PDB file of C-alpha atoms in Angstrom:
ATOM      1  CA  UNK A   1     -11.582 -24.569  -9.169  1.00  0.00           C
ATOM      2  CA  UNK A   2     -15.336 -23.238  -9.307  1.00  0.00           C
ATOM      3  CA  UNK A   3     -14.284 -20.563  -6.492  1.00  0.00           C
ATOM      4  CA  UNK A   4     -11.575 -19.443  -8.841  1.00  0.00           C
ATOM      5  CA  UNK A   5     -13.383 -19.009 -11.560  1.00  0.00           C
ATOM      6  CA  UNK A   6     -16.391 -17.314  -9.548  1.00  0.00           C
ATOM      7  CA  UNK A   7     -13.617 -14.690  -8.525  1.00  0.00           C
ATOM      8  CA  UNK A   8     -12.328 -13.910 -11.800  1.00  0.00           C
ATOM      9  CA  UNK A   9     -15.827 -13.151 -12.753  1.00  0.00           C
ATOM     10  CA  UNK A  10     -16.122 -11.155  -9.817  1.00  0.00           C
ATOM     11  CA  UNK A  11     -13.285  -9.010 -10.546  1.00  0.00           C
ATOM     12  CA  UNK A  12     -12.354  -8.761 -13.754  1.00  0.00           C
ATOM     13  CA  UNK A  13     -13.079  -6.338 -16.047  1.00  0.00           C
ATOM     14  CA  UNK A  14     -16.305  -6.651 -18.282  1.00  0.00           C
ATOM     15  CA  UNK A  15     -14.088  -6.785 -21.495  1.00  0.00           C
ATOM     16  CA  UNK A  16     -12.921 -10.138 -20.479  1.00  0.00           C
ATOM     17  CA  UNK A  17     -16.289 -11.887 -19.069  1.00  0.00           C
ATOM     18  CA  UNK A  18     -16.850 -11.346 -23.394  1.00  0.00           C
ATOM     19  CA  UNK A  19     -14.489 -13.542 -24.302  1.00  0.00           C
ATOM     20  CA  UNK A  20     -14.176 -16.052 -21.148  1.00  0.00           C
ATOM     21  CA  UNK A  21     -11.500 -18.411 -21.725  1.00  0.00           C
ATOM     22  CA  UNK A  22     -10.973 -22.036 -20.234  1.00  0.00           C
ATOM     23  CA  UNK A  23      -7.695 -20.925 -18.160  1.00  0.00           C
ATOM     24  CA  UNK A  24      -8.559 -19.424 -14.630  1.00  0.00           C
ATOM     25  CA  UNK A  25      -7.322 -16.181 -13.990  1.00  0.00           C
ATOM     26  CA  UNK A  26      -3.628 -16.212 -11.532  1.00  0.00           C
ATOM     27  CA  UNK A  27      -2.991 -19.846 -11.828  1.00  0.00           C
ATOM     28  CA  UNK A  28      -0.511 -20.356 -14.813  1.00  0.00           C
ATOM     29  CA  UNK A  29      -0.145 -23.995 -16.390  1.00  0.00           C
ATOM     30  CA  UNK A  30       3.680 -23.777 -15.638  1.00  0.00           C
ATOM     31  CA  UNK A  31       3.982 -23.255 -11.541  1.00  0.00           C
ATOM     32  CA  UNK A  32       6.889 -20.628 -11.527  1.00  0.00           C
ATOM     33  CA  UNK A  33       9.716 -21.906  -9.244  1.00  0.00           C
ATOM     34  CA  UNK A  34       9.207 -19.424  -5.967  1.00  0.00           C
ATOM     35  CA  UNK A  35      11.935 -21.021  -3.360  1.00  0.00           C
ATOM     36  CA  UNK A  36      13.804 -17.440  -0.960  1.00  0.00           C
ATOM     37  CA  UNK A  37      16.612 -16.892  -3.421  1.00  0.00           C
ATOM     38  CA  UNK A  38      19.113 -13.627  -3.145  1.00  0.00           C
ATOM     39  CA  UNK A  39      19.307 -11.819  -6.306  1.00  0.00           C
ATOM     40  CA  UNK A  40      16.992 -12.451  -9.720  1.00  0.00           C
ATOM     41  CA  UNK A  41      17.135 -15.301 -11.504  1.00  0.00           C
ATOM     42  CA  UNK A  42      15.722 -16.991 -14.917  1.00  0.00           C
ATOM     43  CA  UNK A  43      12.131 -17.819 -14.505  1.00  0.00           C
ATOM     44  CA  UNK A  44      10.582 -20.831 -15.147  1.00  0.00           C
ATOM     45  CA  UNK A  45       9.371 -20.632 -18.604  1.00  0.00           C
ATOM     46  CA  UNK A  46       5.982 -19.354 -18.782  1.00  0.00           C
ATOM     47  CA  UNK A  47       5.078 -19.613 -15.262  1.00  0.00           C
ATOM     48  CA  UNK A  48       4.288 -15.932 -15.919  1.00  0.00           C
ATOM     49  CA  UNK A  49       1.626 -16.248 -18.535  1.00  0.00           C
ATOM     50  CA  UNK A  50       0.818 -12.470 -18.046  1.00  0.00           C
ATOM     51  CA  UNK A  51       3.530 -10.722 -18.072  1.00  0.00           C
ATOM     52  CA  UNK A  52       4.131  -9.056 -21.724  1.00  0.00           C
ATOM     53  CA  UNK A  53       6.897  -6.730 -23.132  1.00  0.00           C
ATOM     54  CA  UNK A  54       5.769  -3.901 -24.379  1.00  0.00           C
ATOM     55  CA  UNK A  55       8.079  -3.025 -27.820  1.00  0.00           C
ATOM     56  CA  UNK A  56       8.221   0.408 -29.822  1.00  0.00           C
ATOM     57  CA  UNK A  57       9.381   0.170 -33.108  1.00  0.00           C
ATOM     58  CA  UNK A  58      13.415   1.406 -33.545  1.00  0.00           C
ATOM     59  CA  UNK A  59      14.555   2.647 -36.946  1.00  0.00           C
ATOM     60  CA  UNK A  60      12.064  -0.617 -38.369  1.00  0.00           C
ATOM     61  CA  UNK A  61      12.806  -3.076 -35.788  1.00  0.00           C
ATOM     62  CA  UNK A  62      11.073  -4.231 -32.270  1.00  0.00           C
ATOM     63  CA  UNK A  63      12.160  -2.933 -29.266  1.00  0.00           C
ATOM     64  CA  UNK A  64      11.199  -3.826 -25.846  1.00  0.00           C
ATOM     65  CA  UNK A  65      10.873  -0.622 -23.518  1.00  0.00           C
ATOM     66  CA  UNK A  66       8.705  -1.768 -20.651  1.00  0.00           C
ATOM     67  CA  UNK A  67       6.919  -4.843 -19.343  1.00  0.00           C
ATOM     68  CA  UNK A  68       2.778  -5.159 -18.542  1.00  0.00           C
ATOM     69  CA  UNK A  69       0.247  -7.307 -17.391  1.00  0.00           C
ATOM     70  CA  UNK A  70      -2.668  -9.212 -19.096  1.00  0.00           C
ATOM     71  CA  UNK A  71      -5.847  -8.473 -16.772  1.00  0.00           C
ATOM     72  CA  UNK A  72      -7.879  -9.655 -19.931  1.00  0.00           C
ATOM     73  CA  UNK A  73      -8.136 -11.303 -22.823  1.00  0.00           C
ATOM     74  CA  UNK A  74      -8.173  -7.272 -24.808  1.00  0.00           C
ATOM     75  CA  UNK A  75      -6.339  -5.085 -21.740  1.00  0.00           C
ATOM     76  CA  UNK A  76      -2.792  -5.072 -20.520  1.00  0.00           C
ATOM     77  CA  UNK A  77      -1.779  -3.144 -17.161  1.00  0.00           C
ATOM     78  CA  UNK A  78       0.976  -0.635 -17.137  1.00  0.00           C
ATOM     79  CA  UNK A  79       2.901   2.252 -16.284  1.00  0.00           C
ATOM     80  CA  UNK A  80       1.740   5.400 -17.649  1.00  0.00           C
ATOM     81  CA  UNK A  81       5.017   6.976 -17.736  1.00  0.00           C
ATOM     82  CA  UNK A  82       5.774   4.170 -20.579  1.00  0.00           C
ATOM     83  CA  UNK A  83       3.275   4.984 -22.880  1.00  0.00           C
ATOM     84  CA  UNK A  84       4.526   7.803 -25.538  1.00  0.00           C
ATOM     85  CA  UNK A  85       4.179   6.154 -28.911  1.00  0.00           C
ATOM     86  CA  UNK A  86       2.730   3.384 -31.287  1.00  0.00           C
ATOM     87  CA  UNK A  87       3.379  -0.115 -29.511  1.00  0.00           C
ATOM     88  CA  UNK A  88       3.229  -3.389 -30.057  1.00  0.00           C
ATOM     89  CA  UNK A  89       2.350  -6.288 -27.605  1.00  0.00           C
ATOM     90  CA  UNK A  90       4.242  -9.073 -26.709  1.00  0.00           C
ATOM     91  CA  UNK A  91       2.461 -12.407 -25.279  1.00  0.00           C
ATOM     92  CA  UNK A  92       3.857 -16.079 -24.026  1.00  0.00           C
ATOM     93  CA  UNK A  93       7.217 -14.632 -24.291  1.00  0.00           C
ATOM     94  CA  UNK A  94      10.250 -16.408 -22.410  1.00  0.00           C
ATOM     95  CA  UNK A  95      13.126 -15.185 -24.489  1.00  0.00           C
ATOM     96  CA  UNK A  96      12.943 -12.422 -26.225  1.00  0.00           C
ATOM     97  CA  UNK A  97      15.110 -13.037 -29.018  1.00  0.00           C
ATOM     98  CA  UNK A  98      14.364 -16.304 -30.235  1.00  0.00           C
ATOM     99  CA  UNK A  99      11.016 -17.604 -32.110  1.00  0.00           C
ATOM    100  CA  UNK A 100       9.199 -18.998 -29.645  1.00  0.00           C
ATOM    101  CA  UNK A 101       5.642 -21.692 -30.584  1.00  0.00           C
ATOM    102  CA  UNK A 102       2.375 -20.016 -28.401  1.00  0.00           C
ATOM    103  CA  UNK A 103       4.200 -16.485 -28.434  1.00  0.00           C
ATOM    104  CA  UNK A 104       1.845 -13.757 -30.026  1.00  0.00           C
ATOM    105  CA  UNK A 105       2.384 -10.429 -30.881  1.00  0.00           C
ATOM    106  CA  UNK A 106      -0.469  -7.793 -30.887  1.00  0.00           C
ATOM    107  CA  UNK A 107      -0.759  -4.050 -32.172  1.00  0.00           C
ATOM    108  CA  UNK A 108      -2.315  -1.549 -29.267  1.00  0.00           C
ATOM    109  CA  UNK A 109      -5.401   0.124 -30.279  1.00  0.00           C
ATOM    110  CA  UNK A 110      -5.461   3.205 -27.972  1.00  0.00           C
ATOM    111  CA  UNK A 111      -4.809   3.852 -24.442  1.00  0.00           C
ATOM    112  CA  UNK A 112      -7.979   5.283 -22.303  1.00  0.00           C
ATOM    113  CA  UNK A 113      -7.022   6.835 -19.146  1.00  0.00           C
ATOM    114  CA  UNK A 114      -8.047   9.642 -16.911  1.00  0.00           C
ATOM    115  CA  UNK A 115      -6.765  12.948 -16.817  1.00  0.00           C
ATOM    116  CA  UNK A 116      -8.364  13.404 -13.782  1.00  0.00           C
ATOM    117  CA  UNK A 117      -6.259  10.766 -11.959  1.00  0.00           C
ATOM    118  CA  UNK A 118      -3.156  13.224 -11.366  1.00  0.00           C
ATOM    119  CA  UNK A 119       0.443  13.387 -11.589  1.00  0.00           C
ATOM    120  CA  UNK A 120       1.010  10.428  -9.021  1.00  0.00           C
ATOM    121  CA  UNK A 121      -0.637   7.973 -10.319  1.00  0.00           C
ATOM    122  CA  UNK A 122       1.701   6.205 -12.275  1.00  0.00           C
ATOM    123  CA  UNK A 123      -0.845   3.449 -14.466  1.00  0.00           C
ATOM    124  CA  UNK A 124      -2.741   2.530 -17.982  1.00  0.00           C
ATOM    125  CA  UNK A 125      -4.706   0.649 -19.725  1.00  0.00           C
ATOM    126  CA  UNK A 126      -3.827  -0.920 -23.327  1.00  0.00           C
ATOM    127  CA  UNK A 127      -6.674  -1.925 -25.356  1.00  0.00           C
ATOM    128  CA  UNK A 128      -5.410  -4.596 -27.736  1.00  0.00           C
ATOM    129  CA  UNK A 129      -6.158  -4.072 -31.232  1.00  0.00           C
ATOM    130  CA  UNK A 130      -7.919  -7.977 -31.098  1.00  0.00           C
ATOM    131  CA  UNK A 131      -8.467 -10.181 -28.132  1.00  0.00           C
ATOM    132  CA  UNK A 132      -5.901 -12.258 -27.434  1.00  0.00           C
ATOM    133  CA  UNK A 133      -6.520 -16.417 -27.492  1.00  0.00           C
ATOM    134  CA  UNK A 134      -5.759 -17.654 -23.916  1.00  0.00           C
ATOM    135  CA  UNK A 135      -3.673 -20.481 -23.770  1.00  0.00           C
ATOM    136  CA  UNK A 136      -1.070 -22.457 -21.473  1.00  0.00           C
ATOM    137  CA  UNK A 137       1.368 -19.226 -22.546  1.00  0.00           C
ATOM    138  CA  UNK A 138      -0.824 -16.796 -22.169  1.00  0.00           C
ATOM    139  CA  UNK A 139      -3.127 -16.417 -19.521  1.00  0.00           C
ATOM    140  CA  UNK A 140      -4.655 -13.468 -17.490  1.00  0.00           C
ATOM    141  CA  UNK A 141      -3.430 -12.551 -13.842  1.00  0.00           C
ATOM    142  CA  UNK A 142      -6.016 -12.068 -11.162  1.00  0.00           C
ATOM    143  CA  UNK A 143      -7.099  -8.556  -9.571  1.00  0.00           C
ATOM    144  CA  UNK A 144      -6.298  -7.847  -5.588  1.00  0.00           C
ATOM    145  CA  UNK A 145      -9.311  -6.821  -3.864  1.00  0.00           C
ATOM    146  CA  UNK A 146     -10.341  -3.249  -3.743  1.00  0.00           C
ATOM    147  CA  UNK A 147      -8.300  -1.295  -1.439  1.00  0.00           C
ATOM    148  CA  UNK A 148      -6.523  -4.569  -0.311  1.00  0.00           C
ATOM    149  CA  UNK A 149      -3.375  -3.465   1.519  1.00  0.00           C
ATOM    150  CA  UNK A 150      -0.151  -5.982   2.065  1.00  0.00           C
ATOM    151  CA  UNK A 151       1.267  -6.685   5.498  1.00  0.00           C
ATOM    152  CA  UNK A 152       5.445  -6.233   5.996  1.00  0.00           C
ATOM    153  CA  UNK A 153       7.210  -8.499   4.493  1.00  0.00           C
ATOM    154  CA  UNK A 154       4.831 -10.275   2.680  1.00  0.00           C
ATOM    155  CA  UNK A 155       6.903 -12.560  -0.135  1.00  0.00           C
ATOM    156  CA  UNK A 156       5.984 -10.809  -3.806  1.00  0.00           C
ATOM    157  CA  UNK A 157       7.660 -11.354  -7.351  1.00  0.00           C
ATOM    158  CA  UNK A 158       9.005  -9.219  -9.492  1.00  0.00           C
ATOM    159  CA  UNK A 159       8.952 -10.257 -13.293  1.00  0.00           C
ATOM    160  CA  UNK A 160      10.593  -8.754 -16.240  1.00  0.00           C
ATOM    161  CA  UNK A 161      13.237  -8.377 -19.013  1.00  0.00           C
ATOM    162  CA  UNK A 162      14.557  -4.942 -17.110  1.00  0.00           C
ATOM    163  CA  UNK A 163      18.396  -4.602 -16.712  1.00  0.00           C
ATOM    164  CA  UNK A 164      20.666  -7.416 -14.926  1.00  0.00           C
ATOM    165  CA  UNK A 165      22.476  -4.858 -13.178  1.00  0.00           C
ATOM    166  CA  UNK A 166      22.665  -0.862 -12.836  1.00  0.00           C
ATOM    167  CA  UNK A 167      23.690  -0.044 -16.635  1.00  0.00           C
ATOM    168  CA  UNK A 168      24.195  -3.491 -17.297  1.00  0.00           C
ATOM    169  CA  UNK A 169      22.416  -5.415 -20.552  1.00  0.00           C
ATOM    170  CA  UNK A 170      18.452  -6.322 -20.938  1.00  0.00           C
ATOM    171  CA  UNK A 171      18.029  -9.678 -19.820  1.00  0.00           C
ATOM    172  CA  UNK A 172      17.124 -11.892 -22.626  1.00  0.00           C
ATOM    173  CA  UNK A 173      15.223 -14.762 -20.655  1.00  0.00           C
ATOM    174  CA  UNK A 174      12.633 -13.442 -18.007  1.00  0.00           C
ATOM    175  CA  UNK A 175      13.601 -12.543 -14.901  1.00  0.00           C
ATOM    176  CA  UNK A 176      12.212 -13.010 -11.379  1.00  0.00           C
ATOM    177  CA  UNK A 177      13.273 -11.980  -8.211  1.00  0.00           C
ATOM    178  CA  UNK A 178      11.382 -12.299  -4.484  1.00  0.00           C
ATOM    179  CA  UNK A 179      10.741  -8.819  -3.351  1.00  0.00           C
ATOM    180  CA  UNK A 180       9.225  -8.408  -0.136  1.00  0.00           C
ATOM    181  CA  UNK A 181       6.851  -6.059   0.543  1.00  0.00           C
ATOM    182  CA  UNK A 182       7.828  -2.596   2.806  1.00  0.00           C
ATOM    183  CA  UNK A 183       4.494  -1.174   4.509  1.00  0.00           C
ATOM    184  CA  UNK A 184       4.044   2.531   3.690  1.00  0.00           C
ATOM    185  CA  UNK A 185       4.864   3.355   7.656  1.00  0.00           C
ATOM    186  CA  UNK A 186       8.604   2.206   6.766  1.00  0.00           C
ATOM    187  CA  UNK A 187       8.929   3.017   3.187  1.00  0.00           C
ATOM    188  CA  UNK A 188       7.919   6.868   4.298  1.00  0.00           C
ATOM    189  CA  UNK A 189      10.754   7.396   6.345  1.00  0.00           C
ATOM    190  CA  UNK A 190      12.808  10.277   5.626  1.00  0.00           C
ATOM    191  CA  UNK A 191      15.737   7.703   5.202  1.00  0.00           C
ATOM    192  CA  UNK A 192      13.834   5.399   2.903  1.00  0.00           C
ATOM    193  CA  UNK A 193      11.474   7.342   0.076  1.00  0.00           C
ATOM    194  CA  UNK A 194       9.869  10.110   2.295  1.00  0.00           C
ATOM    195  CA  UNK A 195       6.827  12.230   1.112  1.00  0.00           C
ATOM    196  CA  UNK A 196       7.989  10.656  -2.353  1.00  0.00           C
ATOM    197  CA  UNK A 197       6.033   7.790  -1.851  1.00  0.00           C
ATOM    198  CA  UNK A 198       2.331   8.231  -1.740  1.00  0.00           C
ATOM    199  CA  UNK A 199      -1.181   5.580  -0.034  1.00  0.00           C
ATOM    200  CA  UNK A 200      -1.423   4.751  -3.525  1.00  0.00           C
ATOM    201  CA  UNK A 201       1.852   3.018  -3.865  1.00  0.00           C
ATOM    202  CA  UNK A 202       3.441   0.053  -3.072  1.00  0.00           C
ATOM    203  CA  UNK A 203       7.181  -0.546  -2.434  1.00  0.00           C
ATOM    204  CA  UNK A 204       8.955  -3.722  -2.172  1.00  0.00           C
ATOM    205  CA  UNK A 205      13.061  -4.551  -1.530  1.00  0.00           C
ATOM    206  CA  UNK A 206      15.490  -2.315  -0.222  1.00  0.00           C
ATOM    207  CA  UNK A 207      17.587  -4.588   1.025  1.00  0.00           C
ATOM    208  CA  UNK A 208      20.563  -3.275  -1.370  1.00  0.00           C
ATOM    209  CA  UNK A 209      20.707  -6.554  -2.865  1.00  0.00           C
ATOM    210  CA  UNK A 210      17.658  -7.248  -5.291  1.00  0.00           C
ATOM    211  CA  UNK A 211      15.507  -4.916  -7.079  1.00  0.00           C
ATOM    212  CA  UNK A 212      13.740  -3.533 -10.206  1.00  0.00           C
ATOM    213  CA  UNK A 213      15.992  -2.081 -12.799  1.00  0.00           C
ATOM    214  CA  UNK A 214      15.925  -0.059 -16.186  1.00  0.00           C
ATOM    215  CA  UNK A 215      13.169  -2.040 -18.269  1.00  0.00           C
ATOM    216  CA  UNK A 216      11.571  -3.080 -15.708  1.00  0.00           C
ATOM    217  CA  UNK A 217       9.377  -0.661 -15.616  1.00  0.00           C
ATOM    218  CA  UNK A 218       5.214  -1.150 -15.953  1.00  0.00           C
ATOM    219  CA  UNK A 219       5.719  -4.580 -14.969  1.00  0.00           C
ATOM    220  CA  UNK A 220       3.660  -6.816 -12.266  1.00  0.00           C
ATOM    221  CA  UNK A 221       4.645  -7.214  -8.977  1.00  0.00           C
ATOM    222  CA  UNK A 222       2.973 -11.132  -8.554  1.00  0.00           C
ATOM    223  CA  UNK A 223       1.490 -11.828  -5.107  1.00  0.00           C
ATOM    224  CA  UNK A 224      -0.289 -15.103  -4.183  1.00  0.00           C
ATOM    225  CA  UNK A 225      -3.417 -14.615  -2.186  1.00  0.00           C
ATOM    226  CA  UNK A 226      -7.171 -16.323  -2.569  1.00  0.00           C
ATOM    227  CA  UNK A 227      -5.451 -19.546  -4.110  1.00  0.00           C
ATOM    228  CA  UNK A 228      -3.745 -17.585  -7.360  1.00  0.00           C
ATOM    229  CA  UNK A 229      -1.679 -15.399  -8.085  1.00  0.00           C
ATOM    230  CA  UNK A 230      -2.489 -11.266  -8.020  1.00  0.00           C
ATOM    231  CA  UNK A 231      -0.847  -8.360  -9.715  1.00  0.00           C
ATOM    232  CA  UNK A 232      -1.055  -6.115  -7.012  1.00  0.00           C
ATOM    233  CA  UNK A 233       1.797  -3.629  -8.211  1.00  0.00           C
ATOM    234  CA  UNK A 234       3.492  -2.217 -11.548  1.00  0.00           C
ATOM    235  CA  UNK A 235       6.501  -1.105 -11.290  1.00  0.00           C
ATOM    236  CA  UNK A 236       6.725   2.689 -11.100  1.00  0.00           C
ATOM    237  CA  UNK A 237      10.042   3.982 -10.027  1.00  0.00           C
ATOM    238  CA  UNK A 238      13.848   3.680  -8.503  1.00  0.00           C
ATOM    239  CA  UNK A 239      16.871   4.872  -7.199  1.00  0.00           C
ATOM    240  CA  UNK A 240      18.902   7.315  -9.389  1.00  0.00           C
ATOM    241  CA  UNK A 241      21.901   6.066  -7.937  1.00  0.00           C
ATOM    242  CA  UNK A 242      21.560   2.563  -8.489  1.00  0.00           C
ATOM    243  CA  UNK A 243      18.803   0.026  -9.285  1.00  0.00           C
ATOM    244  CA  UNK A 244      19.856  -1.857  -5.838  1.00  0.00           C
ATOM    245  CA  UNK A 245      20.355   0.636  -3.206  1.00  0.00           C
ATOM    246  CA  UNK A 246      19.932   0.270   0.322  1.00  0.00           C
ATOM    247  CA  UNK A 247      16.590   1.708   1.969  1.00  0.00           C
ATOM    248  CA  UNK A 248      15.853   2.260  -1.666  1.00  0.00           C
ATOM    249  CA  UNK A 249      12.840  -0.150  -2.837  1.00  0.00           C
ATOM    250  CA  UNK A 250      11.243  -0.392  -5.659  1.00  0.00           C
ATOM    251  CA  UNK A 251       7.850   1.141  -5.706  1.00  0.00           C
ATOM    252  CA  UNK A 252       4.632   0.229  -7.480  1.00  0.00           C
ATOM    253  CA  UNK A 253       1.500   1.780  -8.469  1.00  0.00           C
ATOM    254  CA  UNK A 254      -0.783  -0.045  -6.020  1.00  0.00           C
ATOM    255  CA  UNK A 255      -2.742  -1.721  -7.765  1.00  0.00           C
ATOM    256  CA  UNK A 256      -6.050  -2.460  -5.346  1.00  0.00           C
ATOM    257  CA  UNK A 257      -6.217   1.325  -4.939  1.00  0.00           C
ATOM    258  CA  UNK A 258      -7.188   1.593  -8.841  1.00  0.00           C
ATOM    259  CA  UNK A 259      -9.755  -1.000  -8.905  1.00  0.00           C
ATOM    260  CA  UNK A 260     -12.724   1.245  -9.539  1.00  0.00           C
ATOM    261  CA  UNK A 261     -11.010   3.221 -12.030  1.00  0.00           C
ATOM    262  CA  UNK A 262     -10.052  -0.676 -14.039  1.00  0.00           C
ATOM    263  CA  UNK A 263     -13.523  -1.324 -14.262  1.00  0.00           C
ATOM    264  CA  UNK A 264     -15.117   1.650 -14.952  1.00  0.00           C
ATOM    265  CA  UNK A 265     -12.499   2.151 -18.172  1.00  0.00           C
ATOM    266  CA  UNK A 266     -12.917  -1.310 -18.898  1.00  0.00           C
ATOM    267  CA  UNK A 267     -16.725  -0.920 -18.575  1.00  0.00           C
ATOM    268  CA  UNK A 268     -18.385   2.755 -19.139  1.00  0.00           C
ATOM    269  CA  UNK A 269     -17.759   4.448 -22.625  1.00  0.00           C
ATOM    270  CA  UNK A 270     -13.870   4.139 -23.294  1.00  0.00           C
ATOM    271  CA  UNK A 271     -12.007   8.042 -21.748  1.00  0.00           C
ATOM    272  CA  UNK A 272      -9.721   8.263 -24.598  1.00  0.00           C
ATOM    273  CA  UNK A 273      -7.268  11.135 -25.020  1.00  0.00           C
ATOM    274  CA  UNK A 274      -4.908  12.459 -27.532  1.00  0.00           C
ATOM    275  CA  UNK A 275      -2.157  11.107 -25.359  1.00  0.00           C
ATOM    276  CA  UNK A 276      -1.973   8.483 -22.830  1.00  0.00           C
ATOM    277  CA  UNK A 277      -1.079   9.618 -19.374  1.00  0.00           C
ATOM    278  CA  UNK A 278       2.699   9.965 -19.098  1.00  0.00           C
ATOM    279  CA  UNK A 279       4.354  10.881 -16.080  1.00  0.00           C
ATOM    280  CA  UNK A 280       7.532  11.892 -15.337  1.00  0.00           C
ATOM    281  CA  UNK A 281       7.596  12.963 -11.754  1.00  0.00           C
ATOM    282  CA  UNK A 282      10.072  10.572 -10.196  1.00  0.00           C
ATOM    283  CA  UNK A 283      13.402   8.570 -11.668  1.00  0.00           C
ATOM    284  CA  UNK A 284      11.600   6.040 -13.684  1.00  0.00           C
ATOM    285  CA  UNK A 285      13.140   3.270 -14.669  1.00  0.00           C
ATOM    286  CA  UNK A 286      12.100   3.199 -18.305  1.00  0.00           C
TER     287      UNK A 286
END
């Protein structure tokens, strides 16, 4: 709609007003299949248009290591405790190891970021080597609002190719599971995450059953609001014990608190550095 397209303009990065595609931000071609299900499950293919793996090349061959999100047609969202080395970017991926028509794969040019940010805040920014050509595959995932904070229990979706089970296999197809969201004032407790988790987090689960898991990591956490879907978390960190333990959810990097920081990298003179922020303060799930 007109409204949806007005938004994306709104919020998205300057990058991407450059190379404006036909496809409105958060509303993929594919509707992904969202009914309350208990544990993850195979998503509907490419109801996810944003979600990429991120792969490192091992001994010659492609490797996934973490997932991301499109935000524009030349950025992809992540964790910054996944960025150490040369990547490459996956797009319109459903399997990952079979050829798939629409899927693209894309060198990363650098990584801005801001030193400045500190140890606890677990997110980057990928600049594509080219812009990538939206399509029904691949398409961008809308931008919460600045600051925008998610009631309890509010029904989000976790994507990715992470783990099936604690130190079980990589999924091959993507995965989605229904995460609901914990508010901070529960997620705090000493029984849950404690001082660990921080205003500029997000966690979601905990019920013992579902979670995030090993690969997971850097990965959206989907939420539909203003009539398409939002990427208001990336996945940041877990249990040590076990992907899926009790009063143990899986916590984002918030995304609405980071909104300033998106557009200002995406628009002011690029903050490059040597190395991209990588963080290693918590049991990642890398």
């Amino acid at each position: 709609s007109l409204l949806q397209v007005l938004w994306c303009f709104v919020n998205a990065p300057l990058s991407s007003l450059l190379h404006f595609p036909a496809y409105s931000c958060g509303v993929p071609a594919y509707p992904p299949y969202v009914a309350r299900v208990v544990g993850g499950e195979d998503a509907n293919p490419h109801s996810w248009p944003w979600q990429i793996s991120l792969q490192y090349d091992k001994s010659g061959v492609w490797a996934h290591t973490c997932g991301g999100t499109l935000i524009a047609t030349n950025w992809v969202l992540t964790a910054a405790h996944c960025i150490s080395r040369t990547y490459r970017v996956l797009l319109g991926k459903q399997n990952l190891e079979v050829e798939e028509p629409g899927s693209v794969a894309v060198l990363s040019l650098h990584c801005p970021s801001r030193s400045d940010l500190g140890f606890s805040n677990d997110i980057a920014l990928i600049k594509l080597a080219e812009p990538v050509q939206l399509s029904e595959t691949i398409q961008p995932a809308c931008l919460p609002a600045n600051g925008a904070i998610l009631a309890q229990d509010f029904p989000c979706y976790i994507t990715g190719w992470g783990r099936l089970w604690t130190n079980g296999p990589i999924s091959d197809d993507l995965q989605q599971a229904l995460l609901p969201v914990v508010d901070h004032a529960t997620c705090s407790k000493w029984d849950w995450w404690g001082f660990r988790v921080k205003e500029t987090m997000v966690c979601a689960g905990g019920d013992g059953v579902v979670s995030g898991c090993n690969g997971d990591s850097g990965g959206p956490l989907n939420c539909y609001g203003a009539n398409a879907w939002e990427v208001h978390g990336i996945v940041s960190f877990g249990s040590g014990l076990s992907c899926n333990t009790l009063k143990k959810p899986t916590v984002f990097t918030r995304v609405s608190a980071y909104i300033d920081w998106i557009n200002e990298v995406g628009i002011g003179p690029l903050k490059q550095s040597s190395k991209c922020l990588t963080r290693f303060l918590h049991t990642y799930m890398k």
